[in-house]
Amino acid sequence: MGEFSAVGAWPGVIAELIAGNELSPQVAAGALERMLDGTATDAQIAAFIVALRIKGETVEEVAALVGAMLAVSSPLHLDNPEATLDIVGTGGSKALAGKAFNVSTIASLVAAAAGATVCKHGNRKASSTSGSTDLLEALGVAIELDGEGVVSCVRSAGVGFAFARMFHPSMRHVAPVRAQLGVPTVFNVLGPLSHPGRVGRQVIGVSDPRLMQLVPQVLRRRGLSRAWVIHGEGGLDELTTTGSTQVTELIDGELRSFVIEPEQVGLARVSLDEIRVGGPEENAAAAKSILAGESGALRDMVVLNAAAGLVVGECADDLAAGVELAAAAIDDGRAAGVLERLVAASQAAAQAQSN
């Protein structure tokens, strides 16, 4: 008998959470396994994730859930996952009222242009009006690629996109419940933590400041070599030029925390109104303008977040150097070239996949 059954299956597990008790890793993993294999009912899924959220997720519980999620993910065999970077956010930010520019996606292109090897893991929109998938599709990128297709993009363009629905198909059993609940749950954290390529370097933005304690410790538990977990002032899940950004850095098992102000790296402080954007088409138009060299608040946000990726990817010694490298990669056309190669490589991969 497994531990999940030993504690009384769903009634026992939910009762433990209601009582405020921490679940063992085996029980937490057992619960998710039953959600992902379709045997859990919608009521059981909803009760579990709401009760877990109210109790508060622990490092051990989340690490176990990540392991269970990756155990049933579709394969993505990157050439050098340890040195590959992902820039991603949890979503859930209310600060921009659904009008956030998808900074992490364009920052990923810029980081790749400046020398990082990038495999971005993402999904449809969460807090921004345009999720990574929505924006990339608007830019002409084919996103429904399997592992071979994603790897071919990384090889050709220095960046690939792993669409979460392609690599975590079992999440289809949970997605309707999440949508009906309409509030952040542990799955907002599991997505960024469950990169199917098991990358060794991540910049993870969190909109909930409470996650600044949890996420770095889970990353350490999962064995990542280097990461930044970031929280922008006002609830943004990215480094921001609108205020201060809290950072917790993971390097070889050690954690340290610090605060970044935009002025420290020569960027102007701006208002939230200056970084508001509309839907996918507006996001795509803004992205094209940035890659064409247009200056302004959105470009600065992209440069700042790409710079963080360059530090984590060990392409820059510090954030200021990363800002210079990112800006140069935009100004000399390399970032636009990366997008062109990604579009071509992804379309070719999609064609090969369909044959």
Short mmCIF file of C-alpha atoms in Angstrom, two decimals:
data_model
loop_
_atom_site.label_atom_id
_atom_site.label_comp_id
_atom_site.label_asym_id
_atom_site.label_seq_id
_atom_site.Cartn_x
_atom_site.Cartn_y
_atom_site.Cartn_z
CA MET A 1 0.00 0.00 0.00
CA GLY A 2 1.39 3.41 -0.98
CA GLU A 3 1.62 6.33 1.43
CA PHE A 4 -1.20 8.15 -0.36
CA SER A 5 -3.60 5.31 0.40
CA ALA A 6 -2.15 4.81 3.87
CA VAL A 7 -3.18 8.31 4.96
CA GLY A 8 -6.74 7.73 3.77
CA ALA A 9 -6.50 8.65 0.09
CA TRP A 10 -8.24 11.90 -0.89
CA PRO A 11 -10.34 12.39 2.26
CA GLY A 12 -7.32 11.79 4.47
CA VAL A 13 -4.99 14.00 2.44
CA ILE A 14 -7.44 16.89 2.29
CA ALA A 15 -8.15 16.52 6.01
CA GLU A 16 -4.41 16.77 6.70
CA LEU A 17 -4.21 20.00 4.71
CA ILE A 18 -7.28 21.47 6.42
CA ALA A 19 -5.63 20.71 9.76
CA GLY A 20 -2.55 22.63 8.62
CA ASN A 21 -0.28 19.60 8.48
CA GLU A 22 2.58 19.24 6.01
CA LEU A 23 2.33 16.36 3.56
CA SER A 24 5.21 13.96 3.11
CA PRO A 25 6.89 14.17 -0.32
CA GLN A 26 5.46 10.75 -1.18
CA VAL A 27 1.89 11.77 -0.35
CA ALA A 28 2.19 15.09 -2.21
CA ALA A 29 3.58 13.33 -5.28
CA GLY A 30 0.88 10.67 -5.04
CA ALA A 31 -1.81 13.32 -5.10
CA LEU A 32 -0.42 14.96 -8.22
CA GLU A 33 0.06 11.61 -9.94
CA ARG A 34 -3.66 10.94 -9.51
CA MET A 35 -4.53 14.38 -10.85
CA LEU A 36 -2.34 13.94 -13.90
CA ASP A 37 -3.48 10.41 -14.77
CA GLY A 38 -7.12 11.50 -14.82
CA THR A 39 -8.33 9.43 -11.86
CA ALA A 40 -8.91 12.42 -9.56
CA THR A 41 -12.26 14.18 -9.85
CA ASP A 42 -12.56 17.92 -10.38
CA ALA A 43 -13.81 18.26 -6.81
CA GLN A 44 -10.79 16.41 -5.44
CA ILE A 45 -8.39 18.50 -7.52
CA ALA A 46 -10.02 21.76 -6.44
CA ALA A 47 -10.14 20.77 -2.78
CA PHE A 48 -6.48 19.74 -2.79
CA ILE A 49 -5.02 22.82 -4.46
CA VAL A 50 -7.18 25.26 -2.49
CA ALA A 51 -6.47 23.56 0.84
CA LEU A 52 -2.76 23.42 0.02
CA ARG A 53 -2.77 27.11 -0.86
CA ILE A 54 -4.54 28.07 2.36
CA LYS A 55 -2.15 25.96 4.46
CA GLY A 56 0.85 27.28 2.56
CA GLU A 57 3.08 25.17 0.35
CA THR A 58 6.39 23.97 1.81
CA VAL A 59 9.68 23.48 0.00
CA GLU A 60 9.45 19.70 0.39
CA GLU A 61 5.89 19.57 -0.93
CA VAL A 62 6.60 21.72 -3.98
CA ALA A 63 9.83 19.86 -4.80
CA ALA A 64 7.89 16.59 -4.68
CA LEU A 65 5.17 18.01 -6.93
CA VAL A 66 7.78 19.21 -9.43
CA GLY A 67 9.34 15.74 -9.48
CA ALA A 68 5.97 14.12 -10.09
CA MET A 69 5.17 16.57 -12.88
CA LEU A 70 8.50 16.00 -14.64
CA ALA A 71 8.13 12.23 -14.31
CA VAL A 72 5.23 12.28 -16.78
CA SER A 73 6.47 15.10 -19.05
CA SER A 74 7.26 14.51 -22.71
CA PRO A 75 10.99 14.23 -23.48
CA LEU A 76 13.10 17.27 -24.32
CA HIS A 77 16.74 16.27 -24.67
CA LEU A 78 18.74 19.50 -24.93
CA ASP A 79 22.36 19.24 -26.01
CA ASN A 80 23.67 20.92 -22.86
CA PRO A 81 20.82 21.44 -20.38
CA GLU A 82 23.17 22.43 -17.55
CA ALA A 83 24.30 25.51 -19.50
CA THR A 84 20.88 26.35 -20.96
CA LEU A 85 18.88 29.33 -19.68
CA ASP A 86 15.16 29.89 -19.15
CA ILE A 87 13.61 33.30 -18.40
CA VAL A 88 10.08 32.87 -17.09
CA GLY A 89 7.45 34.28 -14.73
CA THR A 90 4.71 32.83 -12.58
CA GLY A 91 2.09 35.25 -13.83
CA GLY A 92 -0.62 36.41 -11.47
CA SER A 93 0.42 40.07 -11.50
CA LYS A 94 -2.48 42.52 -11.12
CA ALA A 95 -0.37 45.68 -11.24
CA LEU A 96 -0.83 46.26 -14.95
CA ALA A 97 -4.48 45.19 -15.05
CA GLY A 98 -3.92 42.64 -17.82
CA LYS A 99 -1.98 45.06 -20.01
CA ALA A 100 1.57 43.86 -19.35
CA PHE A 101 4.12 43.58 -22.13
CA ASN A 102 5.54 40.07 -22.39
CA VAL A 103 9.04 41.08 -21.34
CA SER A 104 10.48 37.61 -20.72
CA THR A 105 9.89 36.40 -24.29
CA ILE A 106 11.71 39.28 -25.98
CA ALA A 107 14.37 39.27 -23.25
CA SER A 108 14.99 35.62 -24.15
CA LEU A 109 15.64 36.56 -27.78
CA VAL A 110 17.99 39.34 -26.74
CA ALA A 111 19.86 37.12 -24.28
CA ALA A 112 20.34 34.54 -27.03
CA ALA A 113 21.65 37.23 -29.36
CA ALA A 114 24.16 38.28 -26.70
CA GLY A 115 25.56 34.79 -26.31
CA ALA A 116 23.32 32.75 -24.00
CA THR A 117 21.83 29.41 -24.99
CA VAL A 118 18.13 29.74 -24.23
CA CYS A 119 15.18 27.37 -24.07
CA LYS A 120 12.12 29.24 -22.88
CA HIS A 121 9.30 27.28 -21.29
CA GLY A 122 5.93 29.00 -21.46
CA ASN A 123 2.23 28.88 -22.03
CA ARG A 124 -0.77 30.96 -22.95
CA LYS A 125 -1.38 34.24 -21.17
CA ALA A 126 -1.45 34.33 -17.38
CA SER A 127 -1.19 37.90 -16.08
CA SER A 128 -0.09 39.72 -19.23
CA THR A 129 -2.50 40.29 -22.10
CA SER A 130 -0.22 38.16 -24.23
CA GLY A 131 1.51 35.01 -22.99
CA SER A 132 4.75 33.76 -24.49
CA THR A 133 2.85 31.51 -26.88
CA ASP A 134 0.46 34.25 -27.95
CA LEU A 135 3.30 36.68 -28.66
CA LEU A 136 5.51 34.18 -30.49
CA GLU A 137 2.63 33.09 -32.70
CA ALA A 138 1.94 36.73 -33.55
CA LEU A 139 5.61 37.06 -34.53
CA GLY A 140 5.39 34.05 -36.86
CA VAL A 141 7.00 31.41 -34.65
CA ALA A 142 5.57 27.88 -34.80
CA ILE A 143 5.09 26.85 -31.20
CA GLU A 144 3.48 23.40 -31.19
CA LEU A 145 6.81 21.59 -31.54
CA ASP A 146 7.94 18.31 -30.04
CA GLY A 147 11.31 17.80 -28.36
CA GLU A 148 13.22 17.33 -31.61
CA GLY A 149 11.71 20.50 -33.02
CA VAL A 150 12.61 22.58 -29.98
CA VAL A 151 16.18 21.26 -29.99
CA SER A 152 16.54 22.10 -33.68
CA CYS A 153 15.50 25.70 -32.92
CA VAL A 154 18.04 25.99 -30.11
CA ARG A 155 20.73 24.69 -32.46
CA SER A 156 19.77 27.01 -35.32
CA ALA A 157 18.79 30.20 -33.52
CA GLY A 158 20.35 29.88 -30.07
CA VAL A 159 16.85 29.88 -28.60
CA GLY A 160 13.89 27.53 -28.62
CA PHE A 161 10.41 27.60 -27.12
CA ALA A 162 8.97 24.66 -25.19
CA PHE A 163 5.19 25.07 -25.22
CA ALA A 164 3.94 23.74 -21.88
CA ARG A 165 0.91 22.01 -23.38
CA MET A 166 3.15 19.96 -25.66
CA PHE A 167 5.41 18.76 -22.86
CA HIS A 168 2.94 18.49 -19.99
CA PRO A 169 -0.11 17.02 -21.77
CA SER A 170 -1.38 15.47 -18.53
CA MET A 171 -2.12 18.98 -17.27
CA ARG A 172 -5.26 18.85 -19.40
CA HIS A 173 -6.91 17.11 -16.46
CA VAL A 174 -6.13 20.05 -14.16
CA ALA A 175 -6.50 23.02 -16.52
CA PRO A 176 -10.32 23.30 -16.39
CA VAL A 177 -10.31 23.35 -12.59
CA ARG A 178 -7.62 26.03 -12.51
CA ALA A 179 -9.60 28.14 -14.97
CA GLN A 180 -12.81 27.79 -12.97
CA LEU A 181 -11.11 28.70 -9.69
CA GLY A 182 -9.54 31.78 -11.22
CA VAL A 183 -7.02 32.33 -8.41
CA PRO A 184 -3.29 31.59 -8.22
CA THR A 185 -2.49 28.11 -6.95
CA VAL A 186 0.59 25.93 -6.62
CA PHE A 187 0.39 25.31 -10.37
CA ASN A 188 1.46 28.90 -11.05
CA VAL A 189 4.73 27.92 -9.40
CA LEU A 190 4.97 24.39 -10.78
CA GLY A 191 4.97 25.61 -14.38
CA PRO A 192 8.20 27.65 -14.14
CA LEU A 193 9.82 25.01 -11.92
CA SER A 194 8.99 22.11 -14.28
CA HIS A 195 11.03 22.89 -17.38
CA PRO A 196 10.88 19.67 -19.44
CA GLY A 197 14.47 20.15 -20.59
CA ARG A 198 15.73 20.26 -16.99
CA VAL A 199 17.72 23.44 -17.66
CA GLY A 200 20.45 24.34 -15.19
CA ARG A 201 19.95 28.13 -15.24
CA GLN A 202 16.78 30.11 -14.68
CA VAL A 203 15.51 33.62 -14.09
CA ILE A 204 12.10 33.18 -12.46
CA GLY A 205 9.85 36.14 -11.77
CA VAL A 206 7.24 35.82 -9.02
CA SER A 207 4.33 38.20 -8.53
CA ASP A 208 3.69 37.02 -4.96
CA PRO A 209 6.48 38.20 -2.61
CA ARG A 210 5.88 35.18 -0.36
CA LEU A 211 7.36 33.01 -3.11
CA MET A 212 10.71 34.76 -2.72
CA GLN A 213 11.43 32.36 0.15
CA LEU A 214 9.94 29.22 -1.35
CA VAL A 215 11.10 29.19 -4.97
CA PRO A 216 14.87 29.65 -4.44
CA GLN A 217 14.88 26.82 -1.92
CA VAL A 218 13.00 24.53 -4.31
CA LEU A 219 15.50 25.36 -7.06
CA ARG A 220 18.33 24.52 -4.69
CA ARG A 221 16.61 21.26 -3.75
CA ARG A 222 16.21 20.44 -7.45
CA GLY A 223 19.93 20.97 -8.04
CA LEU A 224 20.03 24.04 -10.29
CA SER A 225 23.52 25.49 -10.53
CA ARG A 226 22.53 29.13 -10.92
CA ALA A 227 19.30 31.13 -10.75
CA TRP A 228 17.76 34.49 -9.95
CA VAL A 229 14.31 34.62 -8.39
CA ILE A 230 12.92 38.12 -8.78
CA HIS A 231 9.96 40.18 -7.59
CA GLY A 232 9.31 43.65 -8.97
CA GLU A 233 7.84 46.38 -6.79
CA GLY A 234 4.07 46.52 -7.04
CA GLY A 235 3.70 42.80 -7.72
CA LEU A 236 5.49 42.46 -11.06
CA ASP A 237 6.96 39.06 -11.94
CA GLU A 238 10.07 40.51 -13.59
CA LEU A 239 12.86 42.97 -13.00
CA THR A 240 11.31 46.39 -13.29
CA THR A 241 12.28 49.96 -14.08
CA THR A 242 9.15 51.20 -12.29
CA GLY A 243 10.67 50.66 -8.84
CA SER A 244 12.83 48.30 -6.81
CA THR A 245 13.34 44.64 -7.63
CA GLN A 246 14.00 42.05 -4.94
CA VAL A 247 16.42 39.33 -6.04
CA THR A 248 17.44 36.06 -4.44
CA GLU A 249 20.40 34.54 -6.22
CA LEU A 250 21.33 30.86 -6.19
CA ILE A 251 24.92 29.96 -7.01
CA ASP A 252 26.20 26.43 -6.42
CA GLY A 253 23.86 25.79 -3.51
CA GLU A 254 24.32 29.16 -1.80
CA LEU A 255 21.57 31.79 -1.57
CA ARG A 256 21.94 35.54 -1.17
CA SER A 257 19.40 38.34 -1.47
CA PHE A 258 19.71 41.93 -2.67
CA VAL A 259 17.73 44.78 -4.20
CA ILE A 260 18.18 46.31 -7.65
CA GLU A 261 17.22 49.88 -8.55
CA PRO A 262 17.06 50.82 -12.26
CA GLU A 263 19.39 53.77 -11.73
CA GLN A 264 22.15 51.40 -10.60
CA VAL A 265 22.55 50.19 -14.19
CA GLY A 266 21.87 53.49 -15.93
CA LEU A 267 18.18 53.00 -16.69
CA ALA A 268 15.50 55.60 -16.07
CA ARG A 269 12.75 55.00 -13.52
CA VAL A 270 9.33 55.10 -15.19
CA SER A 271 5.64 54.81 -14.30
CA LEU A 272 3.51 51.71 -14.77
CA ASP A 273 1.55 53.53 -17.46
CA GLU A 274 4.69 53.68 -19.62
CA ILE A 275 4.94 49.89 -19.79
CA ARG A 276 1.29 49.08 -20.47
CA VAL A 277 0.53 47.28 -23.75
CA GLY A 278 -2.54 45.64 -25.31
CA GLY A 279 -3.08 42.13 -26.71
CA PRO A 280 -0.87 39.82 -28.81
CA GLU A 281 -0.84 42.05 -31.89
CA GLU A 282 0.08 45.12 -29.84
CA ASN A 283 2.72 43.06 -28.02
CA ALA A 284 4.09 41.90 -31.37
CA ALA A 285 4.20 45.44 -32.74
CA ALA A 286 6.02 46.65 -29.63
CA ALA A 287 8.44 43.73 -29.84
CA LYS A 288 9.26 44.48 -33.48
CA SER A 289 9.85 48.15 -32.64
CA ILE A 290 12.21 47.21 -29.80
CA LEU A 291 14.15 44.77 -31.99
CA ALA A 292 14.36 47.46 -34.67
CA GLY A 293 16.18 49.68 -32.17
CA GLU A 294 13.40 51.92 -30.86
CA SER A 295 14.25 53.36 -27.45
CA GLY A 296 11.89 53.82 -24.54
CA ALA A 297 10.53 52.25 -21.38
CA LEU A 298 9.65 48.87 -22.91
CA ARG A 299 13.11 48.48 -24.41
CA ASP A 300 14.66 49.24 -21.03
CA MET A 301 12.53 46.54 -19.39
CA VAL A 302 13.67 44.03 -22.01
CA VAL A 303 17.32 45.03 -21.66
CA LEU A 304 17.18 44.78 -17.86
CA ASN A 305 15.65 41.30 -17.88
CA ALA A 306 17.91 40.06 -20.66
CA ALA A 307 20.84 41.34 -18.61
CA ALA A 308 19.73 39.19 -15.68
CA GLY A 309 19.66 36.21 -18.00
CA LEU A 310 23.17 36.99 -19.19
CA VAL A 311 24.43 37.09 -15.61
CA VAL A 312 22.75 33.78 -14.76
CA GLY A 313 23.97 32.34 -18.05
CA GLU A 314 27.51 33.48 -17.19
CA CYS A 315 27.77 35.66 -20.28
CA ALA A 316 28.13 38.82 -18.15
CA ASP A 317 30.03 39.39 -14.91
CA ASP A 318 27.37 41.67 -13.43
CA LEU A 319 24.06 43.31 -14.27
CA ALA A 320 25.59 46.52 -15.60
CA ALA A 321 27.75 44.56 -18.03
CA GLY A 322 24.68 42.54 -18.99
CA VAL A 323 22.75 45.72 -19.77
CA GLU A 324 25.53 46.85 -22.11
CA LEU A 325 25.65 43.47 -23.87
CA ALA A 326 21.88 43.31 -24.24
CA ALA A 327 21.63 46.85 -25.60
CA ALA A 328 24.41 46.17 -28.10
CA ALA A 329 22.70 42.98 -29.27
CA ILE A 330 19.59 45.00 -30.08
CA ASP A 331 21.37 47.96 -31.65
CA ASP A 332 23.55 45.94 -34.01
CA GLY A 333 20.64 43.84 -35.26
CA ARG A 334 21.65 40.52 -33.72
CA ALA A 335 18.45 40.23 -31.67
CA ALA A 336 16.28 40.80 -34.75
CA GLY A 337 18.38 38.18 -36.52
CA VAL A 338 17.70 35.67 -33.76
CA LEU A 339 13.95 36.16 -34.22
CA GLU A 340 14.29 35.66 -37.99
CA ARG A 341 16.22 32.43 -37.47
CA LEU A 342 13.76 31.23 -34.84
CA VAL A 343 10.82 31.81 -37.16
CA ALA A 344 12.55 29.93 -39.99
CA ALA A 345 13.76 27.07 -37.78
CA SER A 346 10.41 26.63 -36.04
CA GLN A 347 8.45 26.63 -39.28
CA ALA A 348 10.83 24.06 -40.77
CA ALA A 349 10.53 21.92 -37.64
CA ALA A 350 6.74 22.13 -37.72
CA GLN A 351 6.74 21.05 -41.36
CA ALA A 352 9.05 18.11 -40.61
CA GLN A 353 6.90 17.14 -37.64
CA SER A 354 3.76 17.02 -39.78
CA ASN A 355 5.33 14.75 -42.43
#
